Every structure is written in C-alpha cells, then in structure tokens.
PDB file of C-alpha atoms and ligand atoms in Angstrom:
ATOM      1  CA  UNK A   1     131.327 162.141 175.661  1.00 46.00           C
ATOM      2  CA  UNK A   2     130.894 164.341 172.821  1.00 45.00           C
ATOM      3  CA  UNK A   3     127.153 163.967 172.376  1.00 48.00           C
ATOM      4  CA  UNK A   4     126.772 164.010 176.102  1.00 47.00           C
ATOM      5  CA  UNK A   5     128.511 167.806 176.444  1.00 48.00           C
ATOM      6  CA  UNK A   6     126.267 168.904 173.426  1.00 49.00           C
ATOM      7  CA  UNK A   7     123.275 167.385 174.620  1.00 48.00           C
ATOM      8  CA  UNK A   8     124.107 169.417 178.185  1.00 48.00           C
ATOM      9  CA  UNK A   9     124.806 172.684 176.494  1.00 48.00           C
ATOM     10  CA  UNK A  10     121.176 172.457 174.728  1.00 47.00           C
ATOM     11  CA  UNK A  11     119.545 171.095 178.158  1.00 45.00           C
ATOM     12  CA  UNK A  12     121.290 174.618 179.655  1.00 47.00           C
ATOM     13  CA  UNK A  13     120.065 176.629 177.124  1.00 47.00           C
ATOM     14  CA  UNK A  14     116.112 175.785 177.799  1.00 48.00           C
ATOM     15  CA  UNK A  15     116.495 175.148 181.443  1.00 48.00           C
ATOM     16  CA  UNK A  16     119.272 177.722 183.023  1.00 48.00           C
ATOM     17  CA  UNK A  17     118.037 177.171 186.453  1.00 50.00           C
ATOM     18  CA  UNK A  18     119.713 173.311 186.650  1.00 55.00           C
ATOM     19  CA  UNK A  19     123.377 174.168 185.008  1.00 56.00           C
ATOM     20  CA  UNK A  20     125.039 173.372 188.289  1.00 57.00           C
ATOM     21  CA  UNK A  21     123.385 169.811 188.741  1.00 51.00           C
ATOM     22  CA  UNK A  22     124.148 168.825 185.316  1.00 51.00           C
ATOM     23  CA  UNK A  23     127.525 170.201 185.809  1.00 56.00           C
ATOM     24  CA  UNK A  24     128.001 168.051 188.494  1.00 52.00           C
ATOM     25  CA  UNK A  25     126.356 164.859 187.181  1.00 57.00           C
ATOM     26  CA  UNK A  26     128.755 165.303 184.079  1.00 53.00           C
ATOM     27  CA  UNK A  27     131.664 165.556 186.966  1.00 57.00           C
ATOM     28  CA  UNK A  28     130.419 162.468 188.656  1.00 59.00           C
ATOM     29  CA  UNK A  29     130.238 160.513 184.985  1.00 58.00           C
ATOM     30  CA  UNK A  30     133.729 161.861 184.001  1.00 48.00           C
ATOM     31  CA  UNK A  31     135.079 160.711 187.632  1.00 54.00           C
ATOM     32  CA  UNK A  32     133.355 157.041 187.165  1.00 54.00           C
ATOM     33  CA  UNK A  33     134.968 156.693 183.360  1.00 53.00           C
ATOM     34  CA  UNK A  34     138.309 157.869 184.329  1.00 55.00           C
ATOM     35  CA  UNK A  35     138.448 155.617 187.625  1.00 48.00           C
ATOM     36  CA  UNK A  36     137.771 152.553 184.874  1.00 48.00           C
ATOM     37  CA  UNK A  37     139.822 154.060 182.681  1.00 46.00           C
ATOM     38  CA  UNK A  38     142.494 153.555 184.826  1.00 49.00           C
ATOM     39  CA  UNK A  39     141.594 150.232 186.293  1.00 47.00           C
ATOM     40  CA  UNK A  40     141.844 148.913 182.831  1.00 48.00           C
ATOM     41  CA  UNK A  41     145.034 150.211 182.171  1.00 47.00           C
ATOM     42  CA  UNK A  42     145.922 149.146 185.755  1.00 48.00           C
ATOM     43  CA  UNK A  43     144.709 145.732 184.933  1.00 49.00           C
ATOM     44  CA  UNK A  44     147.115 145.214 181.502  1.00 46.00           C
ATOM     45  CA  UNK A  45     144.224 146.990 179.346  1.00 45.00           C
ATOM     46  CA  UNK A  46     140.423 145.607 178.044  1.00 47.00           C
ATOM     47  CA  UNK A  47     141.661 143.645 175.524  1.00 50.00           C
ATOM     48  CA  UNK A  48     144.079 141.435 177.613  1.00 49.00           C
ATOM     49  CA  UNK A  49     141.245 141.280 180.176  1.00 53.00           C
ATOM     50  CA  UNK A  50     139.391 139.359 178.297  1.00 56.00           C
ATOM     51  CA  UNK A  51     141.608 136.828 177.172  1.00 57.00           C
ATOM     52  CA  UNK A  52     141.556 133.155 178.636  1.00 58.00           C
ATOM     53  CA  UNK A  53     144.700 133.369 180.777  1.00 60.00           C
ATOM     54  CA  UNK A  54     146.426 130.402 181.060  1.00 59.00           C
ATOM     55  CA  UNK A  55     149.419 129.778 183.462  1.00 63.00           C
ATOM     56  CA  UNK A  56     150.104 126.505 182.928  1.00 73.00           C
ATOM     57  CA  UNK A  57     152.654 125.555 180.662  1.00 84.00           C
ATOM     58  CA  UNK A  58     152.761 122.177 178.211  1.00 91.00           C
ATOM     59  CA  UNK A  59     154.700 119.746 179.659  1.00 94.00           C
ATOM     60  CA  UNK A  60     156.599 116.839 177.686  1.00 96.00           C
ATOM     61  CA  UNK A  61     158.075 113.692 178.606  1.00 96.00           C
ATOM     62  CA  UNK A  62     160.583 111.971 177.531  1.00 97.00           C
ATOM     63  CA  UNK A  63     159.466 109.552 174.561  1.00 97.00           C
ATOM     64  CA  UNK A  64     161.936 106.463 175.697  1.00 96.00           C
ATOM     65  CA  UNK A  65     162.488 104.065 178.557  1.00 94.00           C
ATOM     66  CA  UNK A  66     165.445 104.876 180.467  1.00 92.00           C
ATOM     67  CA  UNK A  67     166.418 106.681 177.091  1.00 94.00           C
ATOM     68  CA  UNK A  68     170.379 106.954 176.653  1.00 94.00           C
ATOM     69  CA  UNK A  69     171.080 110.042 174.498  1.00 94.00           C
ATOM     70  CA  UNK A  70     173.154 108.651 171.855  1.00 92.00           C
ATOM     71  CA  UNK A  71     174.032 112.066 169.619  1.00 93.00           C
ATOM     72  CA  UNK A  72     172.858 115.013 170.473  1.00 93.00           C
ATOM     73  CA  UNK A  73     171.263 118.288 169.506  1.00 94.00           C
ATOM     74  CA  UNK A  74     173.345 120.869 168.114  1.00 92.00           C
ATOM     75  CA  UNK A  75     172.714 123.392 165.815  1.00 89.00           C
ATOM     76  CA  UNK A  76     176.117 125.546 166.418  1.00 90.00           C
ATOM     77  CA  UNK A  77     178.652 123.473 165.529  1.00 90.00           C
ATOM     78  CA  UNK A  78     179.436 120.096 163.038  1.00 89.00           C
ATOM     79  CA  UNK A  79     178.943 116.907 164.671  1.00 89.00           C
ATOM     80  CA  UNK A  80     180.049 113.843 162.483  1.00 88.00           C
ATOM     81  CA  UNK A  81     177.895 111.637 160.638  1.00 89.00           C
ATOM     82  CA  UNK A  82     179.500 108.179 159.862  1.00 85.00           C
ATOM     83  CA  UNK A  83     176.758 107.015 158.308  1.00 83.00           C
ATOM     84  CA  UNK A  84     176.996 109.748 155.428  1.00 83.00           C
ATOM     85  CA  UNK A  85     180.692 110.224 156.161  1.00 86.00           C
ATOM     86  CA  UNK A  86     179.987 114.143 156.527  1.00 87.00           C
ATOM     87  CA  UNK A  87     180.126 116.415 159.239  1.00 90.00           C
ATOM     88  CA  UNK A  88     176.941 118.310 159.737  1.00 90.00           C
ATOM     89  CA  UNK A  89     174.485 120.511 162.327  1.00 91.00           C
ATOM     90  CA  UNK A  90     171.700 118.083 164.141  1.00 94.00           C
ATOM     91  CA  UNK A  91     168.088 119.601 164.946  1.00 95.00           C
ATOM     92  CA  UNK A  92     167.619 116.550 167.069  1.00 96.00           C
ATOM     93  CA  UNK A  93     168.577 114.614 169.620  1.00 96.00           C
ATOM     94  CA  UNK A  94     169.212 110.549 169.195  1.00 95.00           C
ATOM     95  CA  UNK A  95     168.332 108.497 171.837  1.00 96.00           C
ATOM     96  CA  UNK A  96     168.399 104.467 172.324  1.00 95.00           C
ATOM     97  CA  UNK A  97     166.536 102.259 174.894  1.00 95.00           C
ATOM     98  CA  UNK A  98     166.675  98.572 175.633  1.00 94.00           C
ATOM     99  CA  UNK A  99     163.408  97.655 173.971  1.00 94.00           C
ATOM    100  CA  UNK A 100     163.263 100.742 171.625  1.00 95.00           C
ATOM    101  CA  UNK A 101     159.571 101.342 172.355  1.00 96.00           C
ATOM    102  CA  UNK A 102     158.667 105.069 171.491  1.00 96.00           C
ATOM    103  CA  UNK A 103     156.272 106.925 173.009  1.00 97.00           C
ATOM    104  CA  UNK A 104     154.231 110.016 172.181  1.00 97.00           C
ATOM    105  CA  UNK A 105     155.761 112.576 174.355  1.00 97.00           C
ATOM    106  CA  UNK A 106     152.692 114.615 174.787  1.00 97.00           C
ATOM    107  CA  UNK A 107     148.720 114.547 174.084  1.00 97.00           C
ATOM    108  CA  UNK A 108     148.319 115.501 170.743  1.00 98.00           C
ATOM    109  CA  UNK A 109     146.987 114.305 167.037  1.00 98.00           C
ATOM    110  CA  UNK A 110     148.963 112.696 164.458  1.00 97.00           C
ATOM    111  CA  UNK A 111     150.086 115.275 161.323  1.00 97.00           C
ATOM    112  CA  UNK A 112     151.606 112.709 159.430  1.00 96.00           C
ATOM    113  CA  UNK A 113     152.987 109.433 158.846  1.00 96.00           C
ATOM    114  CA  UNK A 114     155.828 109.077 156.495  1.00 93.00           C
ATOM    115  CA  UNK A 115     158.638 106.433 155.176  1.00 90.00           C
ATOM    116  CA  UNK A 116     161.479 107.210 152.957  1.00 87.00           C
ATOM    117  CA  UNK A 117     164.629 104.908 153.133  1.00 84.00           C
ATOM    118  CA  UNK A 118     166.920 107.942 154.638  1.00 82.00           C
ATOM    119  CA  UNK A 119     164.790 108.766 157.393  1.00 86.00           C
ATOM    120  CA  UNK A 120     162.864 105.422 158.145  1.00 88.00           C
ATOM    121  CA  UNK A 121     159.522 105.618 159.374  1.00 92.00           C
ATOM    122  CA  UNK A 122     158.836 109.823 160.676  1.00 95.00           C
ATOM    123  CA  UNK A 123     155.680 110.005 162.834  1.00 96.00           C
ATOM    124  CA  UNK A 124     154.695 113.816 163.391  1.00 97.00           C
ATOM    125  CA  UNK A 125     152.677 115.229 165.820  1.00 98.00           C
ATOM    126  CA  UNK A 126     151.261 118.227 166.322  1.00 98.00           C
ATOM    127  CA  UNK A 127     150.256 119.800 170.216  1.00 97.00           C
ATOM    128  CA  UNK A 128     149.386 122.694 171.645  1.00 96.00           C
ATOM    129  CA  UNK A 129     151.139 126.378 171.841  1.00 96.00           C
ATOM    130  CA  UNK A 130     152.341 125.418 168.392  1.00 96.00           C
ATOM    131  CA  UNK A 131     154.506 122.095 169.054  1.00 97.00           C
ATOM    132  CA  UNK A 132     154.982 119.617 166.939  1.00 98.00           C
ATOM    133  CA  UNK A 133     157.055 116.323 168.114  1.00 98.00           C
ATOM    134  CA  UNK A 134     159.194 114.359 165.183  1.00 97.00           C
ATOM    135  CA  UNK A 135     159.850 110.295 165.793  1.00 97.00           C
ATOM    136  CA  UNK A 136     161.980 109.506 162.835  1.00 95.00           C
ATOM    137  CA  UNK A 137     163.883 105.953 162.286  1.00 93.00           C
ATOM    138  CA  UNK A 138     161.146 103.815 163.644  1.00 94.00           C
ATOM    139  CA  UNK A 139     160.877 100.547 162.261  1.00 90.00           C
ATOM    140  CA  UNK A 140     156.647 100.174 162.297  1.00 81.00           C
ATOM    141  CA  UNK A 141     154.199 102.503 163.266  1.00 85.00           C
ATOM    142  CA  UNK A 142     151.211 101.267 165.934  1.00 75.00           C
ATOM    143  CA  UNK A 143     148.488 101.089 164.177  1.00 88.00           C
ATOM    144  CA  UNK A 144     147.691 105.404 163.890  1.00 92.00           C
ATOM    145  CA  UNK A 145     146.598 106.846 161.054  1.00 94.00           C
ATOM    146  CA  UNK A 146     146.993 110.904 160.192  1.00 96.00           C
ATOM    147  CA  UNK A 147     144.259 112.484 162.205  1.00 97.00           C
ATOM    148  CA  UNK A 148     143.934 110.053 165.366  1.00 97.00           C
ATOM    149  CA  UNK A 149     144.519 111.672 168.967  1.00 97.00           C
ATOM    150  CA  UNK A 150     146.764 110.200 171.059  1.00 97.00           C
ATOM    151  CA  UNK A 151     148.183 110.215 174.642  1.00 97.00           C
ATOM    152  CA  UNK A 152     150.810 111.324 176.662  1.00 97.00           C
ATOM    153  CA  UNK A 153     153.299 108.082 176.735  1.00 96.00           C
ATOM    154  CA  UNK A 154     151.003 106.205 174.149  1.00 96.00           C
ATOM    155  CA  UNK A 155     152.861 104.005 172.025  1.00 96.00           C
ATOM    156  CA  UNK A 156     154.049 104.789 168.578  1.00 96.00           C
ATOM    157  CA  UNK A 157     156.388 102.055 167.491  1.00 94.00           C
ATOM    158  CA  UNK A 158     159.572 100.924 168.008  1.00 95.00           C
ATOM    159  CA  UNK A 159     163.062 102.974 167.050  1.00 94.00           C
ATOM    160  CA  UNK A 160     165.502 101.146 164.679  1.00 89.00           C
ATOM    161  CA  UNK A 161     168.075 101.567 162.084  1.00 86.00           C
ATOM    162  CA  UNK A 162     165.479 101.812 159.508  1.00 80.00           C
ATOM    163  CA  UNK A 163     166.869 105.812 159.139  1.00 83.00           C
ATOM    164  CA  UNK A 164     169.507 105.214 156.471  1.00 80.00           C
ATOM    165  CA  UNK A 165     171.239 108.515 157.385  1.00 82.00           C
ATOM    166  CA  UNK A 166     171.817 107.399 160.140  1.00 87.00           C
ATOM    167  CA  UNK A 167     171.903 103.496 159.969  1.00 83.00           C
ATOM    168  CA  UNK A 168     175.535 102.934 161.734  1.00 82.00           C
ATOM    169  CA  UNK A 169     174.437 104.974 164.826  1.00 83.00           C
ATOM    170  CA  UNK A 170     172.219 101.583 166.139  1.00 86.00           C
ATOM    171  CA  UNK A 171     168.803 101.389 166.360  1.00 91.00           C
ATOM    172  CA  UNK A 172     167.766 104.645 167.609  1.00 95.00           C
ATOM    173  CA  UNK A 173     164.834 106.934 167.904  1.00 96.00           C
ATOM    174  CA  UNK A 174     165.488 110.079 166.068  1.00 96.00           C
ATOM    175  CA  UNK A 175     163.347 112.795 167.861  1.00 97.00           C
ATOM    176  CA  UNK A 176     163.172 116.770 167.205  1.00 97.00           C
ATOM    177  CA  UNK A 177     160.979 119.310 168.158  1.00 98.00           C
ATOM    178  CA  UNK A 178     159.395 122.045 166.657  1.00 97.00           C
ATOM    179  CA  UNK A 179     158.333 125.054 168.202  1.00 97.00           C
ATOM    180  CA  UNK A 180     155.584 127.264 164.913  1.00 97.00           C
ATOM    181  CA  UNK A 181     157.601 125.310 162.335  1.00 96.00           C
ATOM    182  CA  UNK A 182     161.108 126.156 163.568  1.00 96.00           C
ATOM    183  CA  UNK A 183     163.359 123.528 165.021  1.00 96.00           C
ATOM    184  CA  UNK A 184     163.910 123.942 168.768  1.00 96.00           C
ATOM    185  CA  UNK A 185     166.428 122.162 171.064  1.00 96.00           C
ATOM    186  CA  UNK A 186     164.837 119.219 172.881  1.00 96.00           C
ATOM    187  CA  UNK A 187     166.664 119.067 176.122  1.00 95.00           C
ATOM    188  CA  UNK A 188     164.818 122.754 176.420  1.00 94.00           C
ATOM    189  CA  UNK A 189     162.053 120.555 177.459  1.00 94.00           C
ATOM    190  CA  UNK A 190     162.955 117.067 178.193  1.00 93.00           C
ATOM    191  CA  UNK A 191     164.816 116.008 181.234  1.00 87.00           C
ATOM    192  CA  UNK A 192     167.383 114.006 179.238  1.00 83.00           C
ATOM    193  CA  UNK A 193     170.548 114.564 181.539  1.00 70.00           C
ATOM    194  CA  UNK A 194     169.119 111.916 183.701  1.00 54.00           C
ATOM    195  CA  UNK A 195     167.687 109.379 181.154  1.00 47.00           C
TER     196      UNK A 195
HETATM  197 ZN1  LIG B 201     169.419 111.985 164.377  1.00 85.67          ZN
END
C-alpha cells in the first residue's frame, strides 16, 4: 500500500490533470482489500482457511466380545489391588470376555510389542489425533510385529493372567488409553456401560 501511495504521489506530480481518477482507483483498491480483509476475518482468518478441516471425529470400539468391565478406571481415588496387596490409582480399565480374544480398537500401526512378567504381554498402538491404545496381560500376540498396520477389530491375541500385577483379578485384558502421551479415561470413548 505503501509503494502504491508513493508511486501515486509521483504519477500526480508529472501528470496533475488525472489526480482525481487515481484518487478514485486507489478508493476502489482500498474498498476491494478491506471487503477481503474482512471476509477473512469473517471467515476465522487466512491461516485457518487454509487448513484441511476435518469434522469427523476418531471413533473406537470396544476391544472385547461382550466385554464385562472387571475393575475400572480411576485416577481420583485408591482402588485395591489384591494381587500386590496395595491400594492404588488405575489408568485403565480391566475387562474379561468368554473367549478373551482382543481386538485392536481402532485402525492404527503397532508402536510396540513388549513382555515383562508384571505386565504380561503390552501391545501398543498408536492412531490418529494423537491416540495411542495399550493391551496389556495378553497371553500371545497374533503374529504383528512393531510397524505393521492393522484394523479396526483385528485380532491381537488373547487376554490372560499373564499380568503378574494383576494375576488374581482372572484372565483379563488390561486396556488404557492415551491421549499425546497422557493417560485418558477409556469409558470417555468406549461404550462400556453396556458391554
Ligand atoms: Zn489393570
């Protein structure tokens, strides 16, 4: 805008018959800049504008069969573990089903595969928006190695009391959630009240 006033005021000074037309050209510009000016603000500004929107959420399901919940999430209050003989907060919720199959509650890739004797076999994977989904206490993994994609209700492997934390509980799937890194209540996103 700058160079276009200066540039004007020289275009005045060797032609001082056409002052009025420039005027009114530099009028019509200012008009048509201010007009998108304030459509873009109108609009949620440029920068938003030319972001992908997306209005869809991710959607989860729950990674059992007629999953009973079994010990639930809580992270504001003690819930006792007889299997330590301590009381203590649970990031997770514990669910058991007839078979114990365990599915991958959502498309995603596998972050890692892990077994230590107090957690059992501890499938991660990682989705979208930042998610990650936690399958801990499995007894075998399906064939997946760190890296592979999987499916929506794909099978992971079967929950058990391989989780010696929490051995005494049954064989159970031990599932949390993780919302960019930080543990986040399941039943936020699974229908489990139903299960
Ligand atoms: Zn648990």
């Amino acid at each position: 805008m700058k160079k276009v006033n200066q540039k004007n005021q020289k275009t005045e000074k060797r032609n001082w018959k056409k002052p009025a037309g420039i005027a009114l050209m530099v009028a019509l510009f200012c008009g048509v800049m201010s007009l998108a000016i304030a459509l873009n603000v109108s609009n949620g500004g440029v920068e938003k504008e030319t972001e992908p929107v997306s209005t869809k959420e991710i959607e989860f399901s729950v990674p059992m069969s007629n999953a009973v919940v079994v010990k639930d999430y809580a992270d504001d209050h003690l819930q006792y573990n007889a299997s330590l003989n301590r009381w203590e907060i649970h990031l997770a919720v514990d669910m058991a089903s007839e078979n114990g199959d365990v599915f991958a509650c959502c498309d995603g890739k596998v972050l890692s595969i892990d077994s230590n004797s107090l957690e059992g076999y501890v499938v991660k994977i990682s989705h979208d928006d930042g998610f990650v989904s936690v399958y801990g206490s499995l007894s075998n993994v399906e064939g997946l190695k760190v890296g592979d994609a999987v499916k929506m209700g794909q099978k992971l492997g079967v929950a058990d009391t391989s989780a010696a934390n929490e051995s005494k509980q049954g064989g159970h799937l031990h599932f949390a959630m993780l919302k960019d890194g930080v543990e986040v209540d399941p039943n936020n996103y699974l229908d489990l009240q139903n299960k």
